[in-house]
PDB file of C-alpha atoms in Angstrom:
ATOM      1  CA  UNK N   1       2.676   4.492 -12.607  1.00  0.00           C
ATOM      2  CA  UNK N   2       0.288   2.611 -10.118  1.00  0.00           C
ATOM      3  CA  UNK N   3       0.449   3.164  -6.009  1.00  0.00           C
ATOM      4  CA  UNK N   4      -1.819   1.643  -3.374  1.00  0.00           C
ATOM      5  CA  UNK N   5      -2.762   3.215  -0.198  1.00  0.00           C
ATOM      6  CA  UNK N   6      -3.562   1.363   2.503  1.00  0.00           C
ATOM      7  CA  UNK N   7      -5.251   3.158   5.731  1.00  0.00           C
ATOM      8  CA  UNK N   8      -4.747   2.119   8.909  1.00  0.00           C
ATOM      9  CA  UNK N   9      -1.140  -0.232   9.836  1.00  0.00           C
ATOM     10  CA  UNK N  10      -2.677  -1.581  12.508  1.00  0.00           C
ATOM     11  CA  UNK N  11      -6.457  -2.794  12.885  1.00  0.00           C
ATOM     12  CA  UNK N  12      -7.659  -4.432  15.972  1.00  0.00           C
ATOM     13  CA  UNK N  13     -10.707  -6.357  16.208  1.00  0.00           C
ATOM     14  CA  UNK N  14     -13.125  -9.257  18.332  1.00  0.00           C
ATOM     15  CA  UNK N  15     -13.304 -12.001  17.425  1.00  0.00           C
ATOM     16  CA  UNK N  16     -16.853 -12.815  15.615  1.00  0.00           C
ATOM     17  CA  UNK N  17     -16.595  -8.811  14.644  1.00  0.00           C
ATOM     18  CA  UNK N  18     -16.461  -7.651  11.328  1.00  0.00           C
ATOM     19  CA  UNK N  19     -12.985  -7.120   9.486  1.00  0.00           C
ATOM     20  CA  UNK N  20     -13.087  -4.132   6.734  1.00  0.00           C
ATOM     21  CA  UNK N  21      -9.403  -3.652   5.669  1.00  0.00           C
ATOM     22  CA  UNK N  22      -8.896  -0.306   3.516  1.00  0.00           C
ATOM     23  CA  UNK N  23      -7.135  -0.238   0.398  1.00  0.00           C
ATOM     24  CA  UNK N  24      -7.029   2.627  -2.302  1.00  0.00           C
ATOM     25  CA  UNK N  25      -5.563   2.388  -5.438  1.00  0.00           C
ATOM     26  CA  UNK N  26      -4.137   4.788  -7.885  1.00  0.00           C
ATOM     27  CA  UNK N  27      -3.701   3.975 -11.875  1.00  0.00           C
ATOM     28  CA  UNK N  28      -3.847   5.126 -15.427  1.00  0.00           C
ATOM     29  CA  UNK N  29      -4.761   1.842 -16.607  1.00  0.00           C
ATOM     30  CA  UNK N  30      -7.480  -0.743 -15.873  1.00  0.00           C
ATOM     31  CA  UNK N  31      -5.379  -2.529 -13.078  1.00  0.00           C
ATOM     32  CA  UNK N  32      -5.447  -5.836 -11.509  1.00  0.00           C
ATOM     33  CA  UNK N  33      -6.233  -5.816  -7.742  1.00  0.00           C
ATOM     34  CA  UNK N  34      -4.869  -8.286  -5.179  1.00  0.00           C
ATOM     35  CA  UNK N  35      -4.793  -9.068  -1.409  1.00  0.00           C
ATOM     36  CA  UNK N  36      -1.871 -11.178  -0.095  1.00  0.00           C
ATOM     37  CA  UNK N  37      -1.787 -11.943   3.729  1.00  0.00           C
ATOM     38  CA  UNK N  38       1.283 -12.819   5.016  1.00  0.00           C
ATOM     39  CA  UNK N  39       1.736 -14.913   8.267  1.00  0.00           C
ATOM     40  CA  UNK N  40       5.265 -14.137  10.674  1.00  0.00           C
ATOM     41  CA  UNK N  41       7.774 -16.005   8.980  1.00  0.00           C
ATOM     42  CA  UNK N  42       6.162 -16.714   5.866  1.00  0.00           C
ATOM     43  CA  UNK N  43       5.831 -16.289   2.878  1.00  0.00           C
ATOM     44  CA  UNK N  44       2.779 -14.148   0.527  1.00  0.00           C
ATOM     45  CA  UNK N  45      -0.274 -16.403   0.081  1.00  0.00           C
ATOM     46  CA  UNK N  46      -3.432 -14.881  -2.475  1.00  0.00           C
ATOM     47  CA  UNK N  47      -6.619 -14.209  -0.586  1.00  0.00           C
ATOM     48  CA  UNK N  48      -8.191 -12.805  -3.851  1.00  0.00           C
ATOM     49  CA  UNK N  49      -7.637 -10.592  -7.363  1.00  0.00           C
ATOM     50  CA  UNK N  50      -9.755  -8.634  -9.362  1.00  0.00           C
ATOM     51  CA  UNK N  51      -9.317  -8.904 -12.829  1.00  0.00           C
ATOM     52  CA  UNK N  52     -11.765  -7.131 -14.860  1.00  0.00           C
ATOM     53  CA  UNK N  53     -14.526  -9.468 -14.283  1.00  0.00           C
ATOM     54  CA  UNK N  54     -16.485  -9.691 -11.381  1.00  0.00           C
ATOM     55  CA  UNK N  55     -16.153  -6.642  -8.811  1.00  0.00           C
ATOM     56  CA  UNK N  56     -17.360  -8.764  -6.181  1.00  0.00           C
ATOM     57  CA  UNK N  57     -14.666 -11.082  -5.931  1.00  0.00           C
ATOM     58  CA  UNK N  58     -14.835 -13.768  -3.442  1.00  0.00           C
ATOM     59  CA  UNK N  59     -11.277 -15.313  -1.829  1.00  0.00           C
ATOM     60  CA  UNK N  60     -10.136 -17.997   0.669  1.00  0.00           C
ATOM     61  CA  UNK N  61     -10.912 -18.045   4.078  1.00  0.00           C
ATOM     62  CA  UNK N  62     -14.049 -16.396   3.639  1.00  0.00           C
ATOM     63  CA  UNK N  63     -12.772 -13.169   2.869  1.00  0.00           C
ATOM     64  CA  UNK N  64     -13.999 -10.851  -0.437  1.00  0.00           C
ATOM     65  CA  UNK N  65     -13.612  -7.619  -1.566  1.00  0.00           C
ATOM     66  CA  UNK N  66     -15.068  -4.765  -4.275  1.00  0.00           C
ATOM     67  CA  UNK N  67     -13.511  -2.809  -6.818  1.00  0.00           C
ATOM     68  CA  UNK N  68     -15.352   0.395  -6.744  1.00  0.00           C
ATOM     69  CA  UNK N  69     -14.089   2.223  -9.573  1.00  0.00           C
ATOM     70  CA  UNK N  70     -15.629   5.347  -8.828  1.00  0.00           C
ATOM     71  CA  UNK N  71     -14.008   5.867  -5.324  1.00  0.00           C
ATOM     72  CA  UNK N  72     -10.912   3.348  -7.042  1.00  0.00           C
ATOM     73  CA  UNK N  73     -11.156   1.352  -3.765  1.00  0.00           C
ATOM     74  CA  UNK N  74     -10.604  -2.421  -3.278  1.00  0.00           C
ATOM     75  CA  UNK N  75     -11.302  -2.802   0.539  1.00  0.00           C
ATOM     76  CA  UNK N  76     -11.225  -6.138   1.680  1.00  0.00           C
ATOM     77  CA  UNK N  77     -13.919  -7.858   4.374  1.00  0.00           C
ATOM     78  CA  UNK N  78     -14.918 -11.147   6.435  1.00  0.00           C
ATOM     79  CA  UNK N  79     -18.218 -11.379   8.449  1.00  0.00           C
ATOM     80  CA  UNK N  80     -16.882 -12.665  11.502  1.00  0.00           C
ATOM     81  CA  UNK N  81     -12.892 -12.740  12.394  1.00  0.00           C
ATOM     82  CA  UNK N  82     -11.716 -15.772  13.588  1.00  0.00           C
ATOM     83  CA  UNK N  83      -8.372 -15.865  15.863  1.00  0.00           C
ATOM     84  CA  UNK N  84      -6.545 -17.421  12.891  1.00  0.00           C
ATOM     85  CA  UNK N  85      -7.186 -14.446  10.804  1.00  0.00           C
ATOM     86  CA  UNK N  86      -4.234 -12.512  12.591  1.00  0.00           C
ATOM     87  CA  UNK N  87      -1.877 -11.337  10.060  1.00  0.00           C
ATOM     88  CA  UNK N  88      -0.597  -8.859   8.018  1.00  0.00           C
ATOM     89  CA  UNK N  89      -2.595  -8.341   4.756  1.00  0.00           C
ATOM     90  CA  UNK N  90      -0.980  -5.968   1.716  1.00  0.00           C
ATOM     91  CA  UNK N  91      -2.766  -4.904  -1.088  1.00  0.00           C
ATOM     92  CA  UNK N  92      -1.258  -4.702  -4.570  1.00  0.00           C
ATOM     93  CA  UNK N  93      -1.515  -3.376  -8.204  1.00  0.00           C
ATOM     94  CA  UNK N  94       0.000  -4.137 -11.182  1.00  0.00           C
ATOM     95  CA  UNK N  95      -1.366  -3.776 -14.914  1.00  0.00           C
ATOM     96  CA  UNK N  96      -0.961  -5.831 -18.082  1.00  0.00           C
ATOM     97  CA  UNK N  97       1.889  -5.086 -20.916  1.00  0.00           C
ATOM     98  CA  UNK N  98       4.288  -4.089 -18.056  1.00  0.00           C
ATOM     99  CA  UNK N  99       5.417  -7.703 -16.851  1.00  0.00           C
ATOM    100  CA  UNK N 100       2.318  -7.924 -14.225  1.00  0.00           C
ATOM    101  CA  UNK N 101       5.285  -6.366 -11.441  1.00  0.00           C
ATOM    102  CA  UNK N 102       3.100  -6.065  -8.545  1.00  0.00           C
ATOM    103  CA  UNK N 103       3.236  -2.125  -6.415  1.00  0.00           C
ATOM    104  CA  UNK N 104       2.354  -2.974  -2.419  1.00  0.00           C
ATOM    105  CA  UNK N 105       0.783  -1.206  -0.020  1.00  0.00           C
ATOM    106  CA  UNK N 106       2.416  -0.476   2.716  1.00  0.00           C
ATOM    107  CA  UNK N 107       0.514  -3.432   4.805  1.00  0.00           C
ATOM    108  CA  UNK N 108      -2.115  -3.630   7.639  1.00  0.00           C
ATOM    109  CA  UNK N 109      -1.309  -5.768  10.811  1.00  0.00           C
ATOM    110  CA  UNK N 110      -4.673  -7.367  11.925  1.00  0.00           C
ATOM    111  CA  UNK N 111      -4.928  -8.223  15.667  1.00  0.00           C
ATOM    112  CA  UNK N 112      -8.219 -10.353  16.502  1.00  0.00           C
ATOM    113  CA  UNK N 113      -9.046 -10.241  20.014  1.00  0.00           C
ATOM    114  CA  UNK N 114     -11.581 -13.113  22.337  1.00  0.00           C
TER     115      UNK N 114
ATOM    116  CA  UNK T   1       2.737 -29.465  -6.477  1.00  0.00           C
ATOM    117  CA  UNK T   2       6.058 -28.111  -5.302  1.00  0.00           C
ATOM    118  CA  UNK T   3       5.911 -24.804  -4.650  1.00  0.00           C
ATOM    119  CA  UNK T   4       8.322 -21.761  -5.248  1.00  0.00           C
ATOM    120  CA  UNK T   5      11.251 -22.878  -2.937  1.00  0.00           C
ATOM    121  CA  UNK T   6      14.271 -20.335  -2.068  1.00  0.00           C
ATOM    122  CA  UNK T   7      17.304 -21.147  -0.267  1.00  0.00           C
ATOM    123  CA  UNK T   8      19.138 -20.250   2.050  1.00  0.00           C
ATOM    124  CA  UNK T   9      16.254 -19.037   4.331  1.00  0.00           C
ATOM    125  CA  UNK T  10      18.250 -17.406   6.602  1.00  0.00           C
ATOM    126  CA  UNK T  11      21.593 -16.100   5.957  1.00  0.00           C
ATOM    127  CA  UNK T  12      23.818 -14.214   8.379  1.00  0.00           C
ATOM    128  CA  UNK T  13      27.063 -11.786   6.533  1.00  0.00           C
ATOM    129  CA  UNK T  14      29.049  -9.388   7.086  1.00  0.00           C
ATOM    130  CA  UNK T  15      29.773  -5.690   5.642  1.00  0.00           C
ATOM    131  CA  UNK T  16      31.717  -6.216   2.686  1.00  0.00           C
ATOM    132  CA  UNK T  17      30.485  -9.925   1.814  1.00  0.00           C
ATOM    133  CA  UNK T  18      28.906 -11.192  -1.828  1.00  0.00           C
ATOM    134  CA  UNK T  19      25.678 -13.215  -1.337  1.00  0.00           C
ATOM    135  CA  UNK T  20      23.677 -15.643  -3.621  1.00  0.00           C
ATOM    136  CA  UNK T  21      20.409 -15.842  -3.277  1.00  0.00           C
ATOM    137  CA  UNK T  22      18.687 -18.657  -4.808  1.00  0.00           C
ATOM    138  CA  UNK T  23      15.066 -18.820  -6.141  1.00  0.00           C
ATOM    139  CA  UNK T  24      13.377 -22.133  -7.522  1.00  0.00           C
ATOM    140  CA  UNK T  25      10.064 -21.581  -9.231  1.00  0.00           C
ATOM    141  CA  UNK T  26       7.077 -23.582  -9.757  1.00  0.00           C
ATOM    142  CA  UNK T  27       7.771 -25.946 -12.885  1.00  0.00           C
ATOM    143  CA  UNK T  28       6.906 -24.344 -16.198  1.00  0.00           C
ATOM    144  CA  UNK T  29       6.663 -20.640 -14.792  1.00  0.00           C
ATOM    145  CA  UNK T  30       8.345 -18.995 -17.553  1.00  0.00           C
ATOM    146  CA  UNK T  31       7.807 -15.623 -15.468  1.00  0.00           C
ATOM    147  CA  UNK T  32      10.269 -15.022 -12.322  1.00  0.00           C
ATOM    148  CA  UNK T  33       9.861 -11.780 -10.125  1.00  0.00           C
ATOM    149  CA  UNK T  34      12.296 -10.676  -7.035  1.00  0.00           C
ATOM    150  CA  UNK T  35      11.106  -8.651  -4.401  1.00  0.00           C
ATOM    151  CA  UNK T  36      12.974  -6.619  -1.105  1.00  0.00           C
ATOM    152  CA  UNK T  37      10.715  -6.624   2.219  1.00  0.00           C
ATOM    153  CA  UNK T  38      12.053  -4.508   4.669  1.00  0.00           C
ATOM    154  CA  UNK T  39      11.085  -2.388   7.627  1.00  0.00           C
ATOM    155  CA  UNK T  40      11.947   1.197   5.887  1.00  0.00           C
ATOM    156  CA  UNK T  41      10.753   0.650   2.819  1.00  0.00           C
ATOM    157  CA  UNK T  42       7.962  -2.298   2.717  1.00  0.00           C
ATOM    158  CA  UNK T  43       7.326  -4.725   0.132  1.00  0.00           C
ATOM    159  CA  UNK T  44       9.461  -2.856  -3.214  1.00  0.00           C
ATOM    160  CA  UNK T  45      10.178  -4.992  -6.959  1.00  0.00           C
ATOM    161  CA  UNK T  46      13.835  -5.575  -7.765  1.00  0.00           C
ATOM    162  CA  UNK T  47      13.439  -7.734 -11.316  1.00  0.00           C
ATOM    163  CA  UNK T  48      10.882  -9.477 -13.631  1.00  0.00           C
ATOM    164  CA  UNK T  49      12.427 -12.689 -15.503  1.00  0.00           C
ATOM    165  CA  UNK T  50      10.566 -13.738 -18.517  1.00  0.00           C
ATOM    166  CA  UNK T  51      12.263 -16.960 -19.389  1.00  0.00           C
ATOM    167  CA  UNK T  52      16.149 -15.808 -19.269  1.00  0.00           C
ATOM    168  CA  UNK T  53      15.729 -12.464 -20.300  1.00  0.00           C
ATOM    169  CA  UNK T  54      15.386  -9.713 -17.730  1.00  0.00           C
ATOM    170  CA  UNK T  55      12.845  -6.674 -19.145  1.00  0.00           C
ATOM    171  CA  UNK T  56      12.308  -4.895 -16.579  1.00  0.00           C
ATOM    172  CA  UNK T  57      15.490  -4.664 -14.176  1.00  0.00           C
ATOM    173  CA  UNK T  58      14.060  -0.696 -12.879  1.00  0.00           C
ATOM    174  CA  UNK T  59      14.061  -1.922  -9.032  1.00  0.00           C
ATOM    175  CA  UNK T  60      17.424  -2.977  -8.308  1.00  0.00           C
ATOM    176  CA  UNK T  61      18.692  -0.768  -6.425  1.00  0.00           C
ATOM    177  CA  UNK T  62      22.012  -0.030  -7.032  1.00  0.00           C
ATOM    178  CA  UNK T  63      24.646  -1.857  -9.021  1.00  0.00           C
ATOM    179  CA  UNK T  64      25.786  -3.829  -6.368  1.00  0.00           C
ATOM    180  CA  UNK T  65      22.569  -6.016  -6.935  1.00  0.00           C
ATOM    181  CA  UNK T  66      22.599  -8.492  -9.942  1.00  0.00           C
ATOM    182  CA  UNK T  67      20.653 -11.695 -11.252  1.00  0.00           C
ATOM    183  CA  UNK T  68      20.463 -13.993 -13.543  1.00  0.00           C
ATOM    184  CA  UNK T  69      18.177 -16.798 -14.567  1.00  0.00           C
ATOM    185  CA  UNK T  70      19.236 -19.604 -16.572  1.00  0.00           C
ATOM    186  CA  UNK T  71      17.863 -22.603 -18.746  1.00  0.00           C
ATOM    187  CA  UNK T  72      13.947 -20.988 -17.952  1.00  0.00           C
ATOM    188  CA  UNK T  73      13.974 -21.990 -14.160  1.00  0.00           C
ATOM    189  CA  UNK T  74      16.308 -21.130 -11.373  1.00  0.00           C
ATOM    190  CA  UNK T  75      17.514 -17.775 -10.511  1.00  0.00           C
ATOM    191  CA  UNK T  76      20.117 -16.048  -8.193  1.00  0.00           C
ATOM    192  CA  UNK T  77      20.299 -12.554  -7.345  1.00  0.00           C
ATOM    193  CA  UNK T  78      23.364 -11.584  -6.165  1.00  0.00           C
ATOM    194  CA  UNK T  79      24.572  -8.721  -3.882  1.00  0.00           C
ATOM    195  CA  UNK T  80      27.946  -7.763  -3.967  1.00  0.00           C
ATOM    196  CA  UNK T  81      29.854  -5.824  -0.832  1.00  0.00           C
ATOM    197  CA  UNK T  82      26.634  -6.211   1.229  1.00  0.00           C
ATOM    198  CA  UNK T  83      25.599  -3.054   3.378  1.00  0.00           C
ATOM    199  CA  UNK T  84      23.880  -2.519   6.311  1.00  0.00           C
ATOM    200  CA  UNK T  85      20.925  -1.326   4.386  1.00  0.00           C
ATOM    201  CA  UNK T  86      20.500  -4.557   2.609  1.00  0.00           C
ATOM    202  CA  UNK T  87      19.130  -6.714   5.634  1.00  0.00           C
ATOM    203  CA  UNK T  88      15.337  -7.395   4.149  1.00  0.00           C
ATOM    204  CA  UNK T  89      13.551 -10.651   3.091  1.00  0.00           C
ATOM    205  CA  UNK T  90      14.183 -11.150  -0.308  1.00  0.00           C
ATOM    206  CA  UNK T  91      11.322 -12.889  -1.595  1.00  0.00           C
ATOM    207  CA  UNK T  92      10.845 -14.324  -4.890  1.00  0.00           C
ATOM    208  CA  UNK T  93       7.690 -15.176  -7.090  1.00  0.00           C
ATOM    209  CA  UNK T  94       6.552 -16.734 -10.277  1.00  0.00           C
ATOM    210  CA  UNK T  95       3.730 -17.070 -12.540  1.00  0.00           C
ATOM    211  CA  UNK T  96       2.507 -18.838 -15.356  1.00  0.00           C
ATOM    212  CA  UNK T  97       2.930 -17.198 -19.162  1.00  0.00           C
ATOM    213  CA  UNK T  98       0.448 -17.408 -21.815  1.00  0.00           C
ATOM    214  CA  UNK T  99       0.891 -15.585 -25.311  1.00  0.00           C
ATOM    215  CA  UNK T 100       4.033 -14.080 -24.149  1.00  0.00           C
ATOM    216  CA  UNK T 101       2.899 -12.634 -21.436  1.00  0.00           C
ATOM    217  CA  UNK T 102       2.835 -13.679 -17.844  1.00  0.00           C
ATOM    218  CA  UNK T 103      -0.512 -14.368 -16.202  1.00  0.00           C
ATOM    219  CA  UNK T 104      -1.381 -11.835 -13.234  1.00  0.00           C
ATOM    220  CA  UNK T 105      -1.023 -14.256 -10.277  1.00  0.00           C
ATOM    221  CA  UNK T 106       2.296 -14.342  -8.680  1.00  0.00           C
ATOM    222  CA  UNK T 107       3.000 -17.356  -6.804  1.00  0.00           C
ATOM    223  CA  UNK T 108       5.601 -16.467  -3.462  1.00  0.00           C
ATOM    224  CA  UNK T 109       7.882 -18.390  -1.974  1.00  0.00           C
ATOM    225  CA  UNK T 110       8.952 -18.274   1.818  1.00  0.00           C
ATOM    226  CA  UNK T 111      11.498 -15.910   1.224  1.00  0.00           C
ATOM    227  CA  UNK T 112      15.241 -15.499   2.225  1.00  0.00           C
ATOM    228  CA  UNK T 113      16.166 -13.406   5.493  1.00  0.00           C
ATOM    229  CA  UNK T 114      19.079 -11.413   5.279  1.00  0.00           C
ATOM    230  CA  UNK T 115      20.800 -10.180   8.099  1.00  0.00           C
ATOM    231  CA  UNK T 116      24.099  -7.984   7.428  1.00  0.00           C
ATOM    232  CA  UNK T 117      25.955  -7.103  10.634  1.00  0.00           C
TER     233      UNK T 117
END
């Protein structure tokens, strides 16, 4: 079975400042990686997935993210938040041969501040 | 393109009531997922659709919960004498199949509210 762990429910940050969103991941198989964000009262749009090729994958919106096998991490970053960044942001898993079902984090609110 | 649509996106019921939730995916998705959001528990998977066949049904949560998918495209999930418990956003995705199996990008759509009073 996969899980995700994702520190921190709530980061707050300036705007301009750095975003580094934390997300663990636990599986027996090489998994797919994903970041959704989610804005109120919407639906889950892809930022980015890892899928075996590239660790450094790049997204939308300027974000990317590693996988770091070793410390099985898949934290997500942007250089410089921008007020429209605020959102909540889940990781997720999921692995081939099981239907690609996708196992969430449990989310991280992201407050950008002037 | 259209997007994954679901309808209604809000819907209001009382303890006791059936609902229907409907899910339209993006045309030729073969593969149809439904998912609960809610406070307590967070994003969890209910059911994975590949065409009208439902292999993997291990997140529905209790037999009150049903779906079905017909001709390859739209789905309903149904919840039968609705608790309290059930008020979440149901939201449902698809992706695109190849060889069988579904690609690993799941396409959301806006998602249903449910409130249960």
């Amino acid at each position: 079975a996969q899980s995700v762990t994702q520190l921190g429910s709530h980061v707050s940050v300036s705007e301009g400042a750095l975003v580094l969103l934390r997300c663990n991941y636990s599986s027996s198989v090489p998994p797919y990686l994903f970041w959704y964000v989610q804005y109120p009262n919407q639906g889950l749009q892809l930022l980015l997935k890892y899928t075996s090729a590239a660790t450094l994958v790049k997204g939308i919106n300027g974000f990317e993210a590693e996988f770091k096998k070793s410390e099985t991490s898949f934290h997500l970053t942007k250089p410089s938040a921008h007020m429209s960044d605020a959102a909540e942001y889940f990781c997720a898993v999921s692995v081939t041969g099981g239907g690609n079902k996708l196992t969430f984090g449990t989310g991280t609110q992201l407050k950008v501040e002037l | 393109g259209a997007g994954v649509s679901q309808s209604p996106s809000n819907k209001v019921t009382e303890k006791g009531k059936d609902v229907e939730l409907r899910c339209d995916p993006i045309s030729g998705h073969t593969a149809l997922y439904w998912y609960r959001q809610s406070l307590g528990q967070g994003l969890e998977f209910l059911i994975y659709f590949q065409g009208n066949s439902a292999p993997d049904k291990s997140g529905l949560p209790s037999d009150r919960f049903s779906a079905e998918r017909t001709g390859g495209s739209v789905s309903t999930l149904t919840i039968q004498r609705t608790q309290q418990e059930d008020s979440a956003v149901y939201l449902c995705a698809s992706s695109f199949t190849s060889g069988g199996a579904p690609q690993e990008t799941q396409y959301f759509g806006p998602g249903t509210r449910l409130l249960v009073l």
